Every structure is written in structure tokens, then in C-alpha cells.
């Protein structure tokens, strides 16, 4: 099959070969290793700008290219989304004020910059390109002490992602993935963000289909061997609605409740699923 006319399903979802999976594995592992490495730098007093500088340098040193620098006018090697920022937080820009009661009023007043404070939870999202293949992954970190409430949010969000991934196999549908995620989240009285979704990727950053993190079992496009996409549920402690700030990137929860997200890039295999972005150190938990 020549690269200019790759095979696609009726839904416009591209089907990739097993050699392509090898390329995705390399890109995915690069992104995941960078997420492992940045972990040591996350602490109170650190700035999100410095975390992004580190990521930008590591992407370059590993011979990869950042997919986000220059993407639709975005100019950073990562998105860093703190507390009630749902996604697309801009490193180095001010962190929006949180209403979280675990942060004292004094600290609240000091929140004038991109400095992380004790108890902040943050998602770091990195996408790299290696040999034309995209590796897109994100996970949660904590600066200092993790509160019980944040811990629960992170655990439910990660479990929801993995339950979604468990549904990935030929013959299942995208609705099966969304349903597994939504059921778990709502069983735990949290909410799934509807305004952002996962996406096909591979030779491009964002391709069909939209991978919804909610839905009904048995609905939507049927999964086929060779499909490549991300699953990246955003889960809120409060209501699901989001709004985008004036910078046109930063998405926050409307009710200012805490939000968490984990993201893996996966491929459908004959047997089920390959997760390209598993942590080389076997890590996801921030502590
Ligand atoms: N990595 C994000 C995703 O999961 C996309 C970030 S686009 C950016 O799809 F421009 F905001 F970086
Ligand atoms: Co993504
Ligand atoms: Co991402």
C-alpha cells in the first residue's frame, strides 16, 4: 500500500501496518520517558516554565521534534494544567487562581506567577514526533503533599483510562470505550469532560475519529486491527462544563472544581491493544 493512498475505513479512520506500530512504539516510549524524567523536577517553588524548558531540551536531545511547538500558534513543548485547569495550560503563563480550600489564603495571594505551591496537582502533556510518528501522552503530578481528595481524583481518572483501554480490541466499538470510562467516573460521583476528546494519530497529530470519553456500549465506529488513537479522559470533581480563558488555550472547569487527566497513545492489534506510551519505569502515580 503506497503512503499517498493509505487504507481507510468508511469513517475515514486510517489503518496502519505492523511496521507502523514499531514506529509508534519508539515515539511513544520517547514521550513516556520524558514524563518519567520530569517527575524529579516537580516540587513546590518550581515554575511550569522551567518544566517546559526541561521538556523542550530533552525532546531535542533525544533526537525528536516537539509536535506542539508551532501547532496552531502554540509555542511550547508541553501543556501544563494545574488544579482546576482541565487541559491546554500554557507553561510559564500565570496559573489561574484556585478556590481549593487546601491552599491557604496567604498562598492564594502569592499566586501571581507560574510557581507551583504545596498541594498543587498538575497534568503534563507531551507530544513528540520521531521519524514522522507521533507519541502523545500525559499524566498527573503533585507538587509536595497530595491531599486525600486529589489522590481519589487521580486514582479514579487513571482507572477510567485503563478501563477504557481494556475495551480496545477488534470488533468492539468506540462507544464501548466511552461507556467504560463514563460508568467508572460517574460511579465514583465525578464527571467526565465532554468538551475535549481523544483522537486518531499516527503520521499526523489529530486525525479521525474523535474518541469520546462517554457514550453507550455497542455504538459508534467498530475497532479494527491497525487503528491508532489516543484515549485521554479529563475528569472533574464537580460539574463537567469547561470554559476557555482569554489566552484562547487554557481550559478550566466552570465551577472551579479540580480536574485530572491521563493520556495514552494506543494501537488496535489482532489480540487487543498495544499501549505505546507506558512508562518505561512503570510509573503513573505521582508519589
Ligand atoms: N497533546 C494534546 C492532545 O492530547 C494537544 C495539545 S495541542 C497544543 O491532543 F497545541 F495545545 F499543544
Ligand atoms: Co492527545
Ligand atoms: Co496530549
Coordinates of C-alpha atoms and ligand atoms in Angstrom, one line a residue:
X1 CA 0.0 0.0 0.0
X2 CA 1.6 3.3 -1.0
X3 CA 1.7 6.1 1.5
X4 CA -0.2 8.6 -0.6
X5 CA -3.3 6.4 -0.6
X6 CA -3.3 4.6 2.7
X7 CA -6.2 2.3 3.6
X8 CA -9.1 3.9 5.5
X9 CA -12.4 2.8 6.9
X10 CA -15.8 4.2 5.9
X11 CA -15.4 6.6 8.9
X12 CA -12.2 7.9 7.5
X13 CA -10.1 6.1 10.1
X14 CA -6.7 5.1 8.7
X15 CA -5.5 1.6 9.1
X16 CA -1.7 1.1 9.8
X17 CA 0.6 -1.9 9.3
X18 CA 2.6 -3.7 11.9
X19 CA 5.8 -1.9 10.8
X20 CA 4.0 1.3 11.6
X21 CA 3.4 0.0 15.1
X22 CA 7.1 -0.2 15.6
X23 CA 7.5 3.5 14.7
X24 CA 4.7 4.4 17.1
X25 CA 6.4 2.4 19.9
X26 CA 9.6 4.4 19.5
X27 CA 7.8 7.7 19.5
X28 CA 5.5 6.7 22.4
X29 CA 8.4 5.5 24.5
X30 CA 10.3 8.7 24.0
X31 CA 7.3 10.8 25.2
X32 CA 6.7 8.5 28.2
X33 CA 10.4 8.6 29.2
X34 CA 10.3 12.4 29.2
X35 CA 7.3 12.2 31.5
X36 CA 9.3 9.9 33.8
X37 CA 12.2 12.2 33.9
X38 CA 10.3 15.4 34.5
X39 CA 8.9 13.9 37.7
X40 CA 12.0 14.7 39.7
X41 CA 11.6 18.4 38.9
X42 CA 8.1 18.8 40.2
X43 CA 8.1 20.4 43.7
X44 CA 6.7 23.5 45.4
X45 CA 8.7 26.5 44.2
X46 CA 9.3 25.1 40.8
X47 CA 7.8 27.0 37.8
X48 CA 5.8 25.5 35.0
X49 CA 8.0 27.5 32.6
X50 CA 11.1 25.7 33.9
X51 CA 9.4 22.3 33.5
X52 CA 8.6 23.1 29.9
X53 CA 12.2 24.3 29.3
X54 CA 13.4 20.9 30.5
X55 CA 11.0 19.0 28.3
X56 CA 11.9 21.1 25.3
X57 CA 15.6 20.3 25.8
X58 CA 15.0 16.6 26.4
X59 CA 12.9 16.3 23.2
X60 CA 15.8 17.8 21.3
X61 CA 18.5 15.7 23.0
X62 CA 16.6 12.5 22.2
X63 CA 16.5 13.4 18.5
X64 CA 12.8 14.0 18.5
X65 CA 10.7 17.0 17.4
X66 CA 8.0 18.7 19.6
X67 CA 4.6 18.3 17.9
X68 CA 3.1 21.2 19.9
X69 CA 5.7 23.9 19.1
X70 CA 4.2 25.8 16.1
X71 CA 0.9 23.8 16.3
X72 CA -1.9 26.3 15.6
X73 CA 0.2 29.1 17.1
X74 CA 1.1 27.2 20.3
X75 CA 4.7 27.8 21.3
X76 CA 5.6 25.3 24.0
X77 CA 6.9 21.7 24.2
X78 CA 4.2 20.7 26.7
X79 CA 0.8 21.7 28.1
X80 CA 0.8 22.0 31.9
X81 CA -2.6 22.1 33.5
X82 CA -2.7 22.9 37.2
X83 CA -5.6 22.2 39.6
X84 CA -8.8 23.3 38.0
X85 CA -7.2 23.8 34.6
X86 CA -8.7 20.9 32.5
X87 CA -6.2 21.0 29.7
X88 CA -4.0 23.1 27.4
X89 CA -2.5 25.1 30.3
X90 CA 0.3 27.2 29.0
X91 CA 3.7 26.7 30.7
X92 CA 5.2 30.0 32.0
X93 CA 1.9 31.8 31.9
X94 CA 0.2 32.6 35.2
X95 CA -1.6 29.8 36.9
X96 CA -5.3 30.7 37.3
X97 CA -6.3 31.1 40.9
X98 CA -7.8 28.1 42.6
X99 CA -10.6 28.1 45.0
X100 CA -9.3 24.9 46.6
X101 CA -9.6 25.2 50.4
X102 CA -6.4 23.2 50.9
X103 CA -4.5 26.3 49.7
X104 CA -4.4 28.9 52.4
X105 CA -5.4 32.5 51.7
X106 CA -1.8 33.7 52.1
X107 CA -0.6 31.3 49.4
X108 CA -3.6 32.3 47.3
X109 CA -2.4 35.9 47.4
X110 CA 1.1 34.8 46.3
X111 CA -0.2 33.1 43.3
X112 CA 0.9 35.7 40.8
X113 CA 3.1 33.7 38.6
X114 CA 3.8 30.2 37.3
X115 CA 5.3 29.0 40.6
X116 CA 3.9 25.7 41.9
X117 CA 2.6 25.6 45.5
X118 CA 2.4 22.7 48.0
X119 CA -0.6 20.5 47.2
X120 CA -1.0 21.6 43.5
X121 CA -1.9 18.8 41.2
X122 CA -0.8 19.1 37.5
X123 CA -1.1 17.3 34.2
X124 CA 1.9 17.4 31.9
X125 CA 1.1 16.5 28.3
X126 CA 3.9 15.9 25.8
X127 CA 3.7 15.0 22.1
X128 CA 6.9 14.2 20.1
X129 CA 7.5 13.2 16.5
X130 CA 10.2 10.6 15.6
X131 CA 10.6 9.5 12.0
X132 CA 7.2 11.1 11.3
X133 CA 5.4 9.1 14.1
X134 CA 3.5 10.9 16.8
X135 CA 3.7 9.9 20.5
X136 CA 1.2 11.7 22.7
X137 CA 0.8 11.1 26.4
X138 CA 0.1 12.9 29.6
X139 CA -0.1 12.1 33.3
X140 CA -0.6 13.7 36.7
X141 CA 2.0 15.0 39.2
X142 CA 1.8 16.7 42.6
X143 CA 3.9 19.5 44.0
X144 CA 4.6 18.5 47.6
X145 CA 1.8 16.8 49.5
X146 CA -1.1 15.0 47.8
X147 CA -4.4 15.6 49.6
X148 CA -6.8 12.6 50.0
X149 CA -9.3 14.3 47.7
X150 CA -6.8 14.8 45.0
X151 CA -5.5 11.3 45.4
X152 CA -9.0 9.9 44.8
X153 CA -9.5 12.1 41.7
X154 CA -6.2 10.9 40.3
X155 CA -6.9 7.2 41.0
X156 CA -10.4 7.3 39.5
X157 CA -9.1 9.1 36.4
X158 CA -6.3 6.7 35.8
X159 CA -8.5 3.7 36.5
X160 CA -11.0 5.1 34.0
X161 CA -8.4 5.4 31.3
X162 CA -7.2 1.8 31.9
X163 CA -10.8 0.5 31.8
X164 CA -11.3 2.3 28.5
X165 CA -8.1 0.7 27.2
X166 CA -9.3 -2.7 28.3
X167 CA -12.2 -2.3 25.8
X168 CA -9.8 -1.9 22.8
X169 CA -9.9 -5.0 20.6
X170 CA -11.1 -5.7 17.1
X171 CA -14.9 -5.9 16.9
X172 CA -15.6 -3.7 19.9
X173 CA -16.8 -0.1 19.3
X174 CA -15.6 3.4 20.3
X175 CA -18.8 3.6 22.3
X176 CA -17.6 0.6 24.4
X177 CA -14.5 2.7 25.3
X178 CA -16.5 5.8 26.2
X179 CA -19.1 3.8 28.2
X180 CA -16.4 2.1 30.3
X181 CA -14.8 5.4 31.2
X182 CA -18.0 7.2 31.9
X183 CA -19.5 4.4 34.0
X184 CA -16.5 4.3 36.3
X185 CA -16.2 8.0 36.7
X186 CA -19.9 8.5 37.5
X187 CA -20.0 5.5 39.8
X188 CA -17.4 7.5 41.8
X189 CA -19.6 10.7 41.7
X190 CA -17.2 12.6 39.5
X191 CA -17.8 13.9 36.0
X192 CA -16.4 13.3 32.5
X193 CA -15.5 16.4 30.5
X194 CA -17.4 16.5 27.2
X195 CA -15.7 19.4 25.5
X196 CA -12.5 17.6 24.7
X197 CA -11.8 14.1 23.3
X198 CA -9.1 11.7 22.2
X199 CA -8.2 11.5 18.6
X200 CA -6.7 9.3 15.9
X201 CA -3.0 9.9 15.4
X202 CA -0.1 8.2 13.6
X203 CA 1.5 10.1 10.8
X204 CA -0.5 13.2 11.9
X205 CA -1.2 14.7 15.3
X206 CA -5.0 14.9 15.2
X207 CA -7.0 12.6 12.8
X208 CA -10.4 10.9 12.8
X209 CA -12.0 9.6 14.9
X210 CA -13.0 11.8 17.8
X211 CA -12.5 9.4 20.7
X212 CA -15.3 10.3 23.2
X213 CA -14.8 9.5 26.9
X214 CA -18.6 8.9 27.4
X215 CA -21.2 7.1 25.5
X216 CA -23.2 3.9 25.0
X217 CA -21.8 0.4 24.7
X218 CA -22.1 -1.0 21.2
X219 CA -22.4 2.4 19.4
X220 CA -20.0 4.2 17.2
X221 CA -17.4 3.0 14.7
X222 CA -16.1 -0.6 15.0
X223 CA -12.5 -1.0 16.1
X224 CA -10.2 -2.7 13.5
X225 CA -6.7 -4.0 13.8
X226 CA -4.3 -1.2 12.7
X227 CA -6.2 1.8 14.1
X228 CA -4.1 4.2 16.1
X229 CA -5.6 6.7 18.5
X230 CA -5.3 8.3 21.9
X231 CA -7.6 7.9 25.0
X232 CA -7.3 10.9 27.3
X233 CA -10.2 11.3 29.7
X234 CA -10.5 14.5 31.7
X235 CA -12.4 14.0 35.0
X236 CA -13.7 16.8 37.3
X237 CA -14.6 16.6 41.0
X238 CA -17.5 18.9 40.3
X239 CA -19.5 19.6 37.1
X240 CA -18.3 18.7 33.6
X241 CA -18.6 22.1 32.0
X242 CA -15.4 24.0 30.9
X243 CA -14.6 27.4 29.6
X244 CA -11.6 28.7 27.7
X245 CA -9.7 31.7 29.1
X246 CA -8.9 34.8 27.0
X247 CA -5.5 33.3 26.1
X248 CA -7.6 31.1 23.8
X249 CA -5.9 27.9 25.1
X250 CA -6.3 27.4 28.9
X251 CA -9.5 25.4 29.6
X252 CA -10.8 25.5 33.2
X253 CA -13.7 23.9 35.0
X254 CA -16.6 26.4 35.1
X255 CA -17.3 25.6 38.7
X256 CA -13.5 25.8 39.6
X257 CA -13.5 22.2 40.8
X258 CA -10.3 20.2 40.5
X259 CA -9.7 18.3 37.2
X260 CA -7.4 15.5 36.3
X261 CA -6.3 13.7 33.0
X262 CA -4.2 10.8 31.9
X263 CA -3.5 10.0 28.2
X264 CA -2.1 7.1 26.3
X265 CA -1.5 6.5 22.6
X266 CA -2.7 3.0 21.7
X267 CA -3.0 0.8 18.6
X268 CA -5.5 -2.0 17.9
X269 CA -3.8 -5.4 17.4
X270 CA -5.2 -8.7 16.4
X271 CA -5.2 -9.8 20.1
X272 CA -6.4 -6.5 21.6
X273 CA -4.3 -3.4 22.2
X274 CA -0.7 -2.1 22.3
X275 CA -0.1 0.8 24.6
X276 CA 2.8 2.8 23.1
X277 CA 3.2 5.3 25.9
X278 CA 3.5 3.1 29.0
X279 CA 6.1 4.5 31.5
X280 CA 9.5 2.8 30.9
X281 CA 9.8 3.0 34.8
X282 CA 6.4 1.5 35.3
X283 CA 5.2 4.7 36.9
X284 CA 2.0 6.7 36.8
X285 CA 1.3 7.6 40.4
X286 CA 2.8 11.0 41.3
X287 CA 4.2 9.9 44.8
Ligands
LIG1 N1 -1.3 16.9 23.4 C1 -2.6 17.4 23.3 C2 -3.5 16.3 23.0 O1 -3.6 15.4 23.7 C3 -2.7 18.5 22.3 C4 -2.0 19.7 22.6 S1 -2.1 20.8 21.4 C5 -1.4 22.2 21.9 O2 -4.1 16.2 21.9 F1 -1.2 23.0 20.9 F2 -2.1 22.7 22.9 F3 -0.2 21.8 22.5
LIG2 CO1 -3.9 13.7 22.6
LIG3 CO1 -1.7 15.0 24.6

